[in-house]
XYZ file of C-alpha atoms in Angstrom:
613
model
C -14.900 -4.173 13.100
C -14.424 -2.127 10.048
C -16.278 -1.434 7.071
C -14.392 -1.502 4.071
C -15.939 -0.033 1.042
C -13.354 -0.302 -1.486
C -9.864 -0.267 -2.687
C -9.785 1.304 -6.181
C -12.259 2.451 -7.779
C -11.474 4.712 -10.732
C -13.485 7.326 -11.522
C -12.484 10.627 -13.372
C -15.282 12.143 -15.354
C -18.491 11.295 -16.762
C -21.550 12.285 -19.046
C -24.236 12.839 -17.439
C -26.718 10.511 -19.665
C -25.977 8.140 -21.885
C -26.799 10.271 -24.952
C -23.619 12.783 -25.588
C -23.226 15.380 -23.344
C -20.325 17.469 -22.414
C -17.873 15.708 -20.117
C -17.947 17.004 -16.454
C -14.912 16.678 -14.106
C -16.304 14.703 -10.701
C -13.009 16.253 -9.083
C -12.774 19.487 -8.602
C -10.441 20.265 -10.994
C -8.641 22.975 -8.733
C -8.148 19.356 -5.925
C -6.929 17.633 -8.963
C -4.365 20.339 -9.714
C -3.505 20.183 -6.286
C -2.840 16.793 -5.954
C -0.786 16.801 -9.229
C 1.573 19.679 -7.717
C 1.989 17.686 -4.209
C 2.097 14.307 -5.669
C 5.663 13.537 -6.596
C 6.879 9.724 -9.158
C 10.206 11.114 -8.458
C 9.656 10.803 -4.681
C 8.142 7.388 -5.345
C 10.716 6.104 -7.602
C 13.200 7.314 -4.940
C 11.320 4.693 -2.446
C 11.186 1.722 -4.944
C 15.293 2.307 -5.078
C 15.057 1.930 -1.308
C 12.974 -0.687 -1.107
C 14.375 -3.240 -3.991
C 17.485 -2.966 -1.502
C 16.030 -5.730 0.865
C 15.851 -9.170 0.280
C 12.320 -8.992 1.373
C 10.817 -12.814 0.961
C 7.947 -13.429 3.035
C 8.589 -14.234 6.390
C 12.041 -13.595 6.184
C 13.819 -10.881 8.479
C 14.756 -9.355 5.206
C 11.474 -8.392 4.517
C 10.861 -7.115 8.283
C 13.912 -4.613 7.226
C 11.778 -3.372 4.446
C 8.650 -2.845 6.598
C 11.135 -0.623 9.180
C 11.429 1.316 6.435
C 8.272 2.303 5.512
C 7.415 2.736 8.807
C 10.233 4.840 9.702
C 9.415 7.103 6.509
C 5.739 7.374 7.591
C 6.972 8.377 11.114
C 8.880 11.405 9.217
C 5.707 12.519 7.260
C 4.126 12.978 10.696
C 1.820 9.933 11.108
C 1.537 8.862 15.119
C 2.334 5.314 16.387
C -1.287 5.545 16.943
C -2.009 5.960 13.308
C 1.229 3.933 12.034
C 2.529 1.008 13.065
C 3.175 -2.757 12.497
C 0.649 -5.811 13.026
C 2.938 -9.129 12.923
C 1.269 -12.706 12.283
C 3.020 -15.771 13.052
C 4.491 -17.677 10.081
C 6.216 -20.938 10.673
C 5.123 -23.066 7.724
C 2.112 -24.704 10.020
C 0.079 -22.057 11.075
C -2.901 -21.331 8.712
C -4.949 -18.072 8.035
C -8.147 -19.669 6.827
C -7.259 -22.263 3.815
C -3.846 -20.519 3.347
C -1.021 -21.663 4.834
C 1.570 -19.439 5.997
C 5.694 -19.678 4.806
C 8.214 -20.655 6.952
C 10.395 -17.612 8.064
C 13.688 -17.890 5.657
C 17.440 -16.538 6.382
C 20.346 -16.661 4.616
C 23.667 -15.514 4.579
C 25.833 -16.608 2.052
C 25.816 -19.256 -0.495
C 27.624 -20.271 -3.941
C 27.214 -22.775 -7.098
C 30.144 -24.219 -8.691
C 31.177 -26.821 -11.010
C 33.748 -28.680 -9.688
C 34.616 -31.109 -13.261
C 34.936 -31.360 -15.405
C 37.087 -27.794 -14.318
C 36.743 -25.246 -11.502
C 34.274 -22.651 -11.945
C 31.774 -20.290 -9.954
C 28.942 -20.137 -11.246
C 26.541 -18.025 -9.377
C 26.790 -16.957 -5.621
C 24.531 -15.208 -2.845
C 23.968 -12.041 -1.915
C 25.418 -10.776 -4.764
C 22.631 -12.127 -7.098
C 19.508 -12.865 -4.300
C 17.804 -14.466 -6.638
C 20.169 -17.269 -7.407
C 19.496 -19.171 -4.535
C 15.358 -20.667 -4.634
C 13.738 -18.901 -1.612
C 12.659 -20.948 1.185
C 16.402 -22.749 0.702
C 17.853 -25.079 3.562
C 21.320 -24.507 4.670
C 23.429 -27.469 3.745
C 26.840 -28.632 1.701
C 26.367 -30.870 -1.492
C 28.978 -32.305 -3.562
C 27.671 -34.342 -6.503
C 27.002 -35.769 -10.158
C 24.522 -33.371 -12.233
C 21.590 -34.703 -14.098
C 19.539 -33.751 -16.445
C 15.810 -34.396 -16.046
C 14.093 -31.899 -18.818
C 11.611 -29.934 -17.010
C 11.450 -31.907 -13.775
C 8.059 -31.702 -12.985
C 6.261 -35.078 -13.658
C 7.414 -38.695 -13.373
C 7.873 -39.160 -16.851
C 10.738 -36.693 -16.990
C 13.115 -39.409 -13.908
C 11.853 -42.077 -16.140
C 14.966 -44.319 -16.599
C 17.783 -41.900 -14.552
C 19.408 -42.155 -11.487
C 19.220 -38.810 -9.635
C 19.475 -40.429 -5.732
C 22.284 -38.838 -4.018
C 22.941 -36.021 -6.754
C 22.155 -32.479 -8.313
C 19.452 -32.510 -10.436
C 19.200 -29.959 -13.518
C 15.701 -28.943 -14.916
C 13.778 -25.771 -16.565
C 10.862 -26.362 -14.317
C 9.557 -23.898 -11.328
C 12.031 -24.899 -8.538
C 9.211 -25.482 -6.328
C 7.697 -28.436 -8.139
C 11.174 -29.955 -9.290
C 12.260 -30.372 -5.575
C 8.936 -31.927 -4.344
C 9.912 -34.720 -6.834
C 13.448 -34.672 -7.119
C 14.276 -34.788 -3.782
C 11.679 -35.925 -1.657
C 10.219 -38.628 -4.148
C 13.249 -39.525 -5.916
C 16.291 -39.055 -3.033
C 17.953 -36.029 -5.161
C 20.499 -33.994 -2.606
C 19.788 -30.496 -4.199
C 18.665 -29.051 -7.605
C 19.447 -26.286 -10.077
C 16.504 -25.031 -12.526
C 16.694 -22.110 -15.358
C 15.053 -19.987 -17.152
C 13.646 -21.845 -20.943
C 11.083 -19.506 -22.109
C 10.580 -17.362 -25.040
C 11.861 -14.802 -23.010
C 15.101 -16.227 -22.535
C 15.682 -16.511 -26.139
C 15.990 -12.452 -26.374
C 17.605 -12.039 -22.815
C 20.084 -15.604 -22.150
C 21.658 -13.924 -19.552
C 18.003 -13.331 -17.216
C 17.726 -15.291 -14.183
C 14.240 -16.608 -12.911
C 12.927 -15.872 -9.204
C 11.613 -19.554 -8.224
C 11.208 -20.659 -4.865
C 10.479 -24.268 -2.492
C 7.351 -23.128 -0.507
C 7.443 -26.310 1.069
C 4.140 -27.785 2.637
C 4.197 -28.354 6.092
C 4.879 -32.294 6.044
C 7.814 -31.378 3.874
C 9.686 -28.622 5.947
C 11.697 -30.946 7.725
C 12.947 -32.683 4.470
C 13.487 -29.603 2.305
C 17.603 -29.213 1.167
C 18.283 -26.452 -1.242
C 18.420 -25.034 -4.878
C 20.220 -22.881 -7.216
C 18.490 -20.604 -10.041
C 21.000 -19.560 -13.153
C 20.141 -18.218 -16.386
C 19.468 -20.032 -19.860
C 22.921 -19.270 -20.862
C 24.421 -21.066 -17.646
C 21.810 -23.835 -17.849
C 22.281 -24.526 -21.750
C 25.667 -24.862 -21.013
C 25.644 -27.379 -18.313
C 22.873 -29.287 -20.391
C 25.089 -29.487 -23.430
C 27.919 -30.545 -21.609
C 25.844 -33.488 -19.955
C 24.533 -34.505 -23.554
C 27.547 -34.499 -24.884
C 28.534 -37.266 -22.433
C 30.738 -35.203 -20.131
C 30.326 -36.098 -16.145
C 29.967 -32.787 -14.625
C 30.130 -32.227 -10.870
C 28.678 -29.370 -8.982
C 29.749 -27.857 -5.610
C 26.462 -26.261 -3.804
C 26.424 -24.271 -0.449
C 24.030 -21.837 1.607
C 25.016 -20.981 4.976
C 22.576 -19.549 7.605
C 19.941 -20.415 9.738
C 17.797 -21.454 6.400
C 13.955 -22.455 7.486
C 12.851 -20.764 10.571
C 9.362 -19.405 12.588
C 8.769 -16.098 12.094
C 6.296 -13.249 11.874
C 4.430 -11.311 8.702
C 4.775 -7.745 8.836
C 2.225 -5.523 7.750
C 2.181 -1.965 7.869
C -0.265 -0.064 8.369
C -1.455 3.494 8.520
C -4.468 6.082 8.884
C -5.988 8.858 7.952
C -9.182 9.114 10.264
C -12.620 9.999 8.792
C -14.724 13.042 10.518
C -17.743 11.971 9.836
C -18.006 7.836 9.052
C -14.633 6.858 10.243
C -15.159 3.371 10.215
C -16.436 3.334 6.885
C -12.975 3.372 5.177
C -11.238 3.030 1.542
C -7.866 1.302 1.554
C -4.879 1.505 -0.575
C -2.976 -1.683 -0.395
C 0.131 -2.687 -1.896
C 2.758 -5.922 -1.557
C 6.003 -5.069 0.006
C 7.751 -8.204 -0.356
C 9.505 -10.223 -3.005
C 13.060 -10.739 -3.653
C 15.900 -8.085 -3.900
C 15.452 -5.876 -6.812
C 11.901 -6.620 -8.022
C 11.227 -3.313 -8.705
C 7.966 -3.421 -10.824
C 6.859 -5.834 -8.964
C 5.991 -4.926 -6.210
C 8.604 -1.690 -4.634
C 6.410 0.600 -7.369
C 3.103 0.170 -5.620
C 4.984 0.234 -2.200
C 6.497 3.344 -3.018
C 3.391 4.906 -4.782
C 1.323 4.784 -2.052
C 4.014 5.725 0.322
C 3.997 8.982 -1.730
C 0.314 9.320 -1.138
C 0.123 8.677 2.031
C 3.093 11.722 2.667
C 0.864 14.020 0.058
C -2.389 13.554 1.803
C -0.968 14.142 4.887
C 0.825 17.349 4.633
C -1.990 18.657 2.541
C -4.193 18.121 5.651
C -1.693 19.256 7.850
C -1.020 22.536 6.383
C -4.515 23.716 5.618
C -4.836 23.128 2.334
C -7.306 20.248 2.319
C -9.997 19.109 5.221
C -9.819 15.794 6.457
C -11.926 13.361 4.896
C -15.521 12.709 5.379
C -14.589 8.313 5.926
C -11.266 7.016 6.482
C -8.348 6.156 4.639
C -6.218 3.342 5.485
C -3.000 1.979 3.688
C -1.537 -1.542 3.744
C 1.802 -2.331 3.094
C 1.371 -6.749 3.211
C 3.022 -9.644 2.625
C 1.190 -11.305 -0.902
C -1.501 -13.265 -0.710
C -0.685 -14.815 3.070
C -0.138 -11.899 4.730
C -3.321 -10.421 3.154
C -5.203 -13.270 3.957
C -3.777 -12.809 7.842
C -4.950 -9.164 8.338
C -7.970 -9.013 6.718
C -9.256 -12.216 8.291
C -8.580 -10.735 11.461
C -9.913 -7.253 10.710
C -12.233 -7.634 7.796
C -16.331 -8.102 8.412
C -16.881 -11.894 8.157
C -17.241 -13.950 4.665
C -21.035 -13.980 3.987
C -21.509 -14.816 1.178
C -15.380 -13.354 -4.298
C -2.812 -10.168 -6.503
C -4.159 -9.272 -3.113
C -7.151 -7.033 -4.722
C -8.411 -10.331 -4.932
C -8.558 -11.269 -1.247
C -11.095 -8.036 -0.820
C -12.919 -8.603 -3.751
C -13.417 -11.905 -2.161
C -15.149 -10.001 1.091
C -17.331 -8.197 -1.645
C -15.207 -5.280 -1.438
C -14.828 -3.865 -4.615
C -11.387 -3.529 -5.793
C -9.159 -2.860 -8.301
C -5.599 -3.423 -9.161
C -3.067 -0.920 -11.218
C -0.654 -3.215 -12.957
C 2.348 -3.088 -15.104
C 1.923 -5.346 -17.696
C 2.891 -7.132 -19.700
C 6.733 -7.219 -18.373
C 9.365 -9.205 -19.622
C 11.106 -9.074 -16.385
C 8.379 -10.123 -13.987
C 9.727 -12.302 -11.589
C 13.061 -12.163 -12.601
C 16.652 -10.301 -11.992
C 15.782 -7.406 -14.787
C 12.790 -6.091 -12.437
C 15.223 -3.371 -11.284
C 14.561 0.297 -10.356
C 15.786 1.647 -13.813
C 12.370 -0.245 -15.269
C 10.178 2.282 -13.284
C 8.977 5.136 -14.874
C 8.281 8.191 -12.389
C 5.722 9.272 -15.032
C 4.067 6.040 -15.239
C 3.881 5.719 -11.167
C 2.894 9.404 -10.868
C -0.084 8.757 -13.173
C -1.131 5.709 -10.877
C -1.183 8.022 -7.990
C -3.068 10.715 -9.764
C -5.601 8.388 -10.265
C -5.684 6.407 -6.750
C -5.625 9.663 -4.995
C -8.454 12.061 -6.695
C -10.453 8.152 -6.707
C -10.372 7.451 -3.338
C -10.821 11.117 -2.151
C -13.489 12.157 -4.091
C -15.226 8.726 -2.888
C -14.389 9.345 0.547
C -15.980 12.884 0.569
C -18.923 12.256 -1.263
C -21.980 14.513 -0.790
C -25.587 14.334 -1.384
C -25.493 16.038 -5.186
C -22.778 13.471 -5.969
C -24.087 10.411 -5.163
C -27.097 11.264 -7.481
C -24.396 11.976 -10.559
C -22.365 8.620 -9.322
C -25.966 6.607 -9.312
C -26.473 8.171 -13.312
C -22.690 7.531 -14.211
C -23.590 3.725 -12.976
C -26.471 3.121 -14.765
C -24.980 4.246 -17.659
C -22.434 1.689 -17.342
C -24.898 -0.931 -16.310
C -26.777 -0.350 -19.443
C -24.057 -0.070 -21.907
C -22.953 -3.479 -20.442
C -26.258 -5.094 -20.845
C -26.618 -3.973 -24.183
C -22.844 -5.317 -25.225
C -24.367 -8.574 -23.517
C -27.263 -8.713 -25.926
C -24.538 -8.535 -29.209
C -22.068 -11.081 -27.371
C -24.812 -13.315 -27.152
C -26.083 -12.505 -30.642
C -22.169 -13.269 -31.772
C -22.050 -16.505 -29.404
C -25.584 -18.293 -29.681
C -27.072 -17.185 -32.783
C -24.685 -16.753 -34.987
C -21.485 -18.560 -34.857
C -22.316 -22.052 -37.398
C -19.114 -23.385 -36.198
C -20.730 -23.114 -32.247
C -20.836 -26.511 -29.859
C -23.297 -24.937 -28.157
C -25.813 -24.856 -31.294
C -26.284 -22.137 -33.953
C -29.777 -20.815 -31.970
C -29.344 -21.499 -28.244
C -32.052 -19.754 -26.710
C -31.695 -21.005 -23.372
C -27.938 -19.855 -23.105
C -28.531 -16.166 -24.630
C -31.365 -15.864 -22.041
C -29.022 -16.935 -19.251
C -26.511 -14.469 -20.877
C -29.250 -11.519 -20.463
C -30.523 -12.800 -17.448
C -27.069 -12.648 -15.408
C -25.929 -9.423 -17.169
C -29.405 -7.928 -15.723
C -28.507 -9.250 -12.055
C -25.265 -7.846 -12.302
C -26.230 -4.092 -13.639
C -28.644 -4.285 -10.480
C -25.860 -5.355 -7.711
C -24.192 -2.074 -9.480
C -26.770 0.067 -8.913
C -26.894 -1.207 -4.993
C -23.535 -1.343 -4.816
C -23.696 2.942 -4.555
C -26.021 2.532 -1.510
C -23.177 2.923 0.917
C -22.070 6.670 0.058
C -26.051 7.766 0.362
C -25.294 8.740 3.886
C -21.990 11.283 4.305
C -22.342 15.013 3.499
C -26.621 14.860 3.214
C -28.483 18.099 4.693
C -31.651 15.844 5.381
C -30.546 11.744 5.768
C -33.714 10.451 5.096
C -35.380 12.293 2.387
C -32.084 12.668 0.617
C -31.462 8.414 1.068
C -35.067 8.261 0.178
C -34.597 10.206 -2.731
C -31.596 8.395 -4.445
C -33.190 4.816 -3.581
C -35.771 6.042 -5.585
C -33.715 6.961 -8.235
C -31.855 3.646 -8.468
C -34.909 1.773 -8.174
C -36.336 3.340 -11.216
C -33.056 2.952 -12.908
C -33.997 -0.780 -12.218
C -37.119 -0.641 -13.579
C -35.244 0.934 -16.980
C -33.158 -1.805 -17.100
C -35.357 -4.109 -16.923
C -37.276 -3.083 -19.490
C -34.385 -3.085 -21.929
C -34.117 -6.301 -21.064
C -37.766 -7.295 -21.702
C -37.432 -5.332 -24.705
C -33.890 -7.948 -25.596
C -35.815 -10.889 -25.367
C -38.945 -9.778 -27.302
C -36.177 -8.593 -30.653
C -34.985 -12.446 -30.070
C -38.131 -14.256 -30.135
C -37.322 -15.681 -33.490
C -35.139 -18.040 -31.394
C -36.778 -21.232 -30.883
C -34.691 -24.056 -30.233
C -33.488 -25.240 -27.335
C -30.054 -27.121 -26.372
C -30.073 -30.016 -24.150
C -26.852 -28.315 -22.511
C -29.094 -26.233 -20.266
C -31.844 -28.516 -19.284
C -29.769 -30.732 -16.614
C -29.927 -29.270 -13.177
C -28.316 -29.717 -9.927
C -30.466 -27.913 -7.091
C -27.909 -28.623 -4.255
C -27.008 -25.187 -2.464
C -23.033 -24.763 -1.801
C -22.139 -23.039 1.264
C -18.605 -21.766 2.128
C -17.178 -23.349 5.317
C -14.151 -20.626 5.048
C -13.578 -17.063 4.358
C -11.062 -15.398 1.655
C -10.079 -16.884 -1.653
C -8.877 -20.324 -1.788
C -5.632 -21.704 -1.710
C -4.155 -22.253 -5.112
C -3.397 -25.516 -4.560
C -7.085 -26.640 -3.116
C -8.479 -28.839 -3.815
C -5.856 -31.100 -5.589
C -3.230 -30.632 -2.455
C -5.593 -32.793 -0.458
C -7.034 -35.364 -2.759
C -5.780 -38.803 -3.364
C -3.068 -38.941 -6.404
C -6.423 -40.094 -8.957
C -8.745 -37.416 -7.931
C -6.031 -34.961 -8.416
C -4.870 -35.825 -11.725
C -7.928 -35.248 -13.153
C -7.025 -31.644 -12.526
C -4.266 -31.308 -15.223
C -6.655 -33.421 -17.706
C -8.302 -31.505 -20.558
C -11.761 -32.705 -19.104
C -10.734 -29.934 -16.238
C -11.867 -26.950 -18.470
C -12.138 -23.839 -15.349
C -8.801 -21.768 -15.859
C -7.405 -19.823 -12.237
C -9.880 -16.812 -13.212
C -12.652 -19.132 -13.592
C -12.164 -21.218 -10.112
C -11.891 -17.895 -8.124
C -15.160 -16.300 -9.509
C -16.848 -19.900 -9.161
C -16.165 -20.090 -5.359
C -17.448 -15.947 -5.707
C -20.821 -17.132 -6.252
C -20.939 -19.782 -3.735
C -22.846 -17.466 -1.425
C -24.948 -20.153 0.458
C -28.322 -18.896 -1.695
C -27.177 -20.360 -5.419
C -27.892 -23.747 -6.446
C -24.721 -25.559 -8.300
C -26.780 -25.125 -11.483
C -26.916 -21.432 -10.558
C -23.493 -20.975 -10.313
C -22.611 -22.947 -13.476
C -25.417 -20.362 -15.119
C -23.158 -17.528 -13.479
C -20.239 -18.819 -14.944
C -21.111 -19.490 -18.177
C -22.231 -15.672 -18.513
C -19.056 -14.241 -17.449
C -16.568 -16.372 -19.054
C -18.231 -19.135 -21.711
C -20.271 -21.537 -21.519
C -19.435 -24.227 -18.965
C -20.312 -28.012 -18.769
C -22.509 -28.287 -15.357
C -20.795 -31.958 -14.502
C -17.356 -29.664 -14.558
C -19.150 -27.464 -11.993
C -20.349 -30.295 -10.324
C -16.818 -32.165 -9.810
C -15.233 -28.974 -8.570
C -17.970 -28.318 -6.023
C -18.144 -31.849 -5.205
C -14.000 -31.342 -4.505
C -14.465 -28.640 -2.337
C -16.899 -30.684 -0.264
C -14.399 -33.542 0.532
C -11.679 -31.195 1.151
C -13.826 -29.696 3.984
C -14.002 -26.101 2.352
C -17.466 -26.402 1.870
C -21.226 -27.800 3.102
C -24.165 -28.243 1.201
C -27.321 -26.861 2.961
């Protein structure tokens, strides 16, 4: 079993206190000129080109083809079948990895759209434009009407139209249009576009969308077309003008299969904690082109793993102190798959969140925002070498100065964090002044003393889990283990101390603050404990409620956005009450109504995702 410290964790330079001081490089800057030299976005870019070649949906044997070539390019850098390979996990549509269920495997061959009246024309066709056809597609052979639904995703929208036996048209996610469409309302196939602000500056952009069909559905799943809002507009006008229009749909192929999740994997072994490792991680798959998204991390850390490793092999670095590994995964599932196989066990918060999750820290270098995420302009001349060259400067001199850490700097990394941890508990104190003092329009009360205390009080907890979180590196590289652990344990406990006494010092400036808001005084002392490990299923728990339980989830009494439901089921760690992790919540994000909390929670428990202790 492996322990994973962390996936990114950037980290440059720093002062030295938090007064002004001149900056000091924590790489050597001679390393970091090194790494710059060797490091190559052209190299990089050149894989993304590769890469956005394959068709490379989860599960599908496209995607295998990309993971070859990875692991084919590792192979020519020099890396061993011992330290490169493939790990494959079953994915048939049934199998689960914890609360996630794994795709179907998915091939294709061929496939075309076109209207057959009122005249003869193609429309769109497959492979020549992958994305046209919704991943996850059945083969089949539908000739029918077309109609028009508007977005397609509740029952209002079939409301008074006949769409048994025929092509439905729609702008909503192709996913959610099918699951009513054609298995609630007998549709034969369906055809969604693109109607969002960003097709009002690019008509001719076509949206990736896909089934990912639930397991009780796979055997009823047909198929589904994708066009642009230029193609869609024009069918939809044509229908509201009265015209009958009649499509012709095809995909030919094996369509809906059991397969495997690739992930590749390689190492660079440690010499002196080599199962304490730091992992670079990036998603291979997605549809052809997709270039941004995610062939630029692929590549990127394809280009570190070749720099690190002839820089080792040639002399002109040692190997690291712990471990390196690098991940090459199928999103979210396949992450899930490996890491709850290989990952210490839950015990307690893109796929940066399934280790953050296993209280890993991690962090993840995005390109955003992108007007072609997730659709056919994500193509290789949208990558910048520069841009993915910077990334790697970063990951690289990060992750190696981390994984060679000695004794003198772990004491500078333990002063850089407190720094941090105190700047952020100040900034608390002036949020809170802004949000519970302050603000006369507030619904929480002008002078809510209870909620800036909570704000203080959770900002303190946090700068102290930063402090601990350095304990980890105290070990690596020290002349005398335990005077030198002694020593910096010491040093962050004092750095407690200091914080705490800011704090004290918070509350005493505040004291003027006397009233108190009833929004804090209800409690619920029930202790949540997680019955599963890794985040949770997007879909839990509505998927597996009755139909009024689950509505209450697109309410507006449902106030927890996707950020807020991930960190919530974070700080069910088996030792916070629910009123705790309301507290939590309302610190982070805003303040948050505890019979919300309670709901969710209460969810989770009939779902079988959680206990209470």
């Amino acid at each position: 079993m492996k322990n994973f410290l962390t996936i990114l964790l950037i980290i440059f330079s720093i002062s030295d206190q938090a007064s002004a001081q001149p900056r000091r490089d924590l790489l050597d800057p001679k390393l970091r000129d090194l790494f710059h030299e060797a490091l190559s976005g052209e190299l990089a870019k050149e894989h993304v080109i590769a890469i956005t070649r394959h068709h490379r949906i989860q599960g599908s044997r496209g995607y295998r083809d990309a993971a070859h070539y990875v692991l084919g390019k590792l192979r020519e850098y020099g890396f061993s079948e011992k330290d490169a390979y493939i790990e494959s996990f079953k994915s048939d549509g049934k199998v689960q990895y914890q609360t996630w269920q794994s795709p179907s495997g998915w091939d294709i061959t061929s496939a075309e759209l076109r209207m057959a009246e009122p005249y003869d024309e193609r429309i769109v066709g497959y492979p020549e434009i992958a994305m046209s056809v919704m991943t996850y597609s059945n083969a089949g052979d539908v000739t029918a009407e077309l109609v028009w639904v508007g977005a397609g995703t509740s029952d209002d929208d079939y409301k008074g139209k006949d769409v048994k036996g025929k092509f439905v048209l729609a702008t909503g996610y192709g996913g959610e249009v099918h699951r009513l469409a054609v298995l609630k309302y007998g549709a034969k196939a369906i055809v969604c576009y693109l109607d969002d602000d960003r097709a009002k500056f690019y008509p001719d952009m076509l949206q990736y969308t896909g089934m990912w069909p639930r397991t009780e559905e796979l055997p009823k799943v047909t198929f589904g077309f994708n066009l642009t809002n230029r193609q869609g507009e024009k069918l939809k006008n044509m229908l509201l003008a009265g015209k009958n229009v009649v499509l012709h749909g095809w995909v030919k192929g094996i369509g809906l299969e059991p397969y495997f999740m690739d992930v590749v994997v390689a190492h660079i072994r440690g010499t002196e904690k080599p199962d304490e490792e730091l992992v670079f991680s990036a998603h291979l798959d997605h549809p052809k082109e997709s270039a941004n998204d995610n062939a630029s991390g692929s590549g990127a850390i394809l280009d570190i793993a070749r720099t690190l490793k002839e820089l080792i092999d040639n002399g002109h670095i040692p190997k690291p102190k712990r471990s390196l590994r690098f991940l090459w995964v199928p999103e979210w599932n396949g992450t899930t798959a490996y890491i709850d196989k290989h990952v210490t066990p839950y015990s307690g918060g893109s796929d940066h969140m399934m280790f953050i999750d296993r209280k890993i820290p991690g962090i993840m270098f995005s390109h955003d925002p992108d007007y072609t995420h997730h659709t056919s302009e994500d193509t290789p001349g949208k990558v910048d070498p520069v841009e993915l060259e910077r990334c790697e400067m970063i990951a690289t001199g990060t992750m190696w100065y981390l994984a060679n850490l000695d004794w003198f700097e772990v004491r500078r990394l333990a002063k850089l964090v407190y720094t941090n941890a105190s700047k952020a508990l100040s900034d608390a104190f002036f949020r809170g002044d802004q949000e519970y003092v302050r603000k006369a329009d507030s619904t929480w009360g002008m002078r809510d003393a209870p909620g800036f205390d909570n704000l203080l009080r959770q900002s303190l907890l946090f700068a102290r889990h930063r402090l601990r979180s350095i304990t980890p590196f105290i070990v690596v590289g020290m002349p005398d283990l335990e005077d030198a652990g002694r020593t910096i344990s010491n040093s962050i406990s004092e750095m407690e101390t200091w914080l705490e006494q800011q704090f004290a010092w918070y509350v005493k400036e505040d004291r003027l603050i006397a009233e108190s808001a009833d929004y804090w005084t209800e409690l619920d002392l029930r202790i949540p404990l997680r019955l599963t490990r890794g985040p949770l299923d997007f879909r839990l728990p509505e998927s597996k409620l009755d139909s009024v339980s689950a509505s209450w989830y697109h309410s507006k009494e449902f106030t927890l956005d996707g950020d807020m439901r991930f960190e919530l089921v974070n700080f069910i760690d088996g030792k916070q009450t629910v009123s705790e992790i309301r507290n939590a919540l309302s610190a982070e994000f805003h303040p948050v109504e505890l019979n919300v909390v309670k709901r969710y929670i209460d969810d989770l428990a009939k779902v079988g995702v959680i206990k209470f202790n």
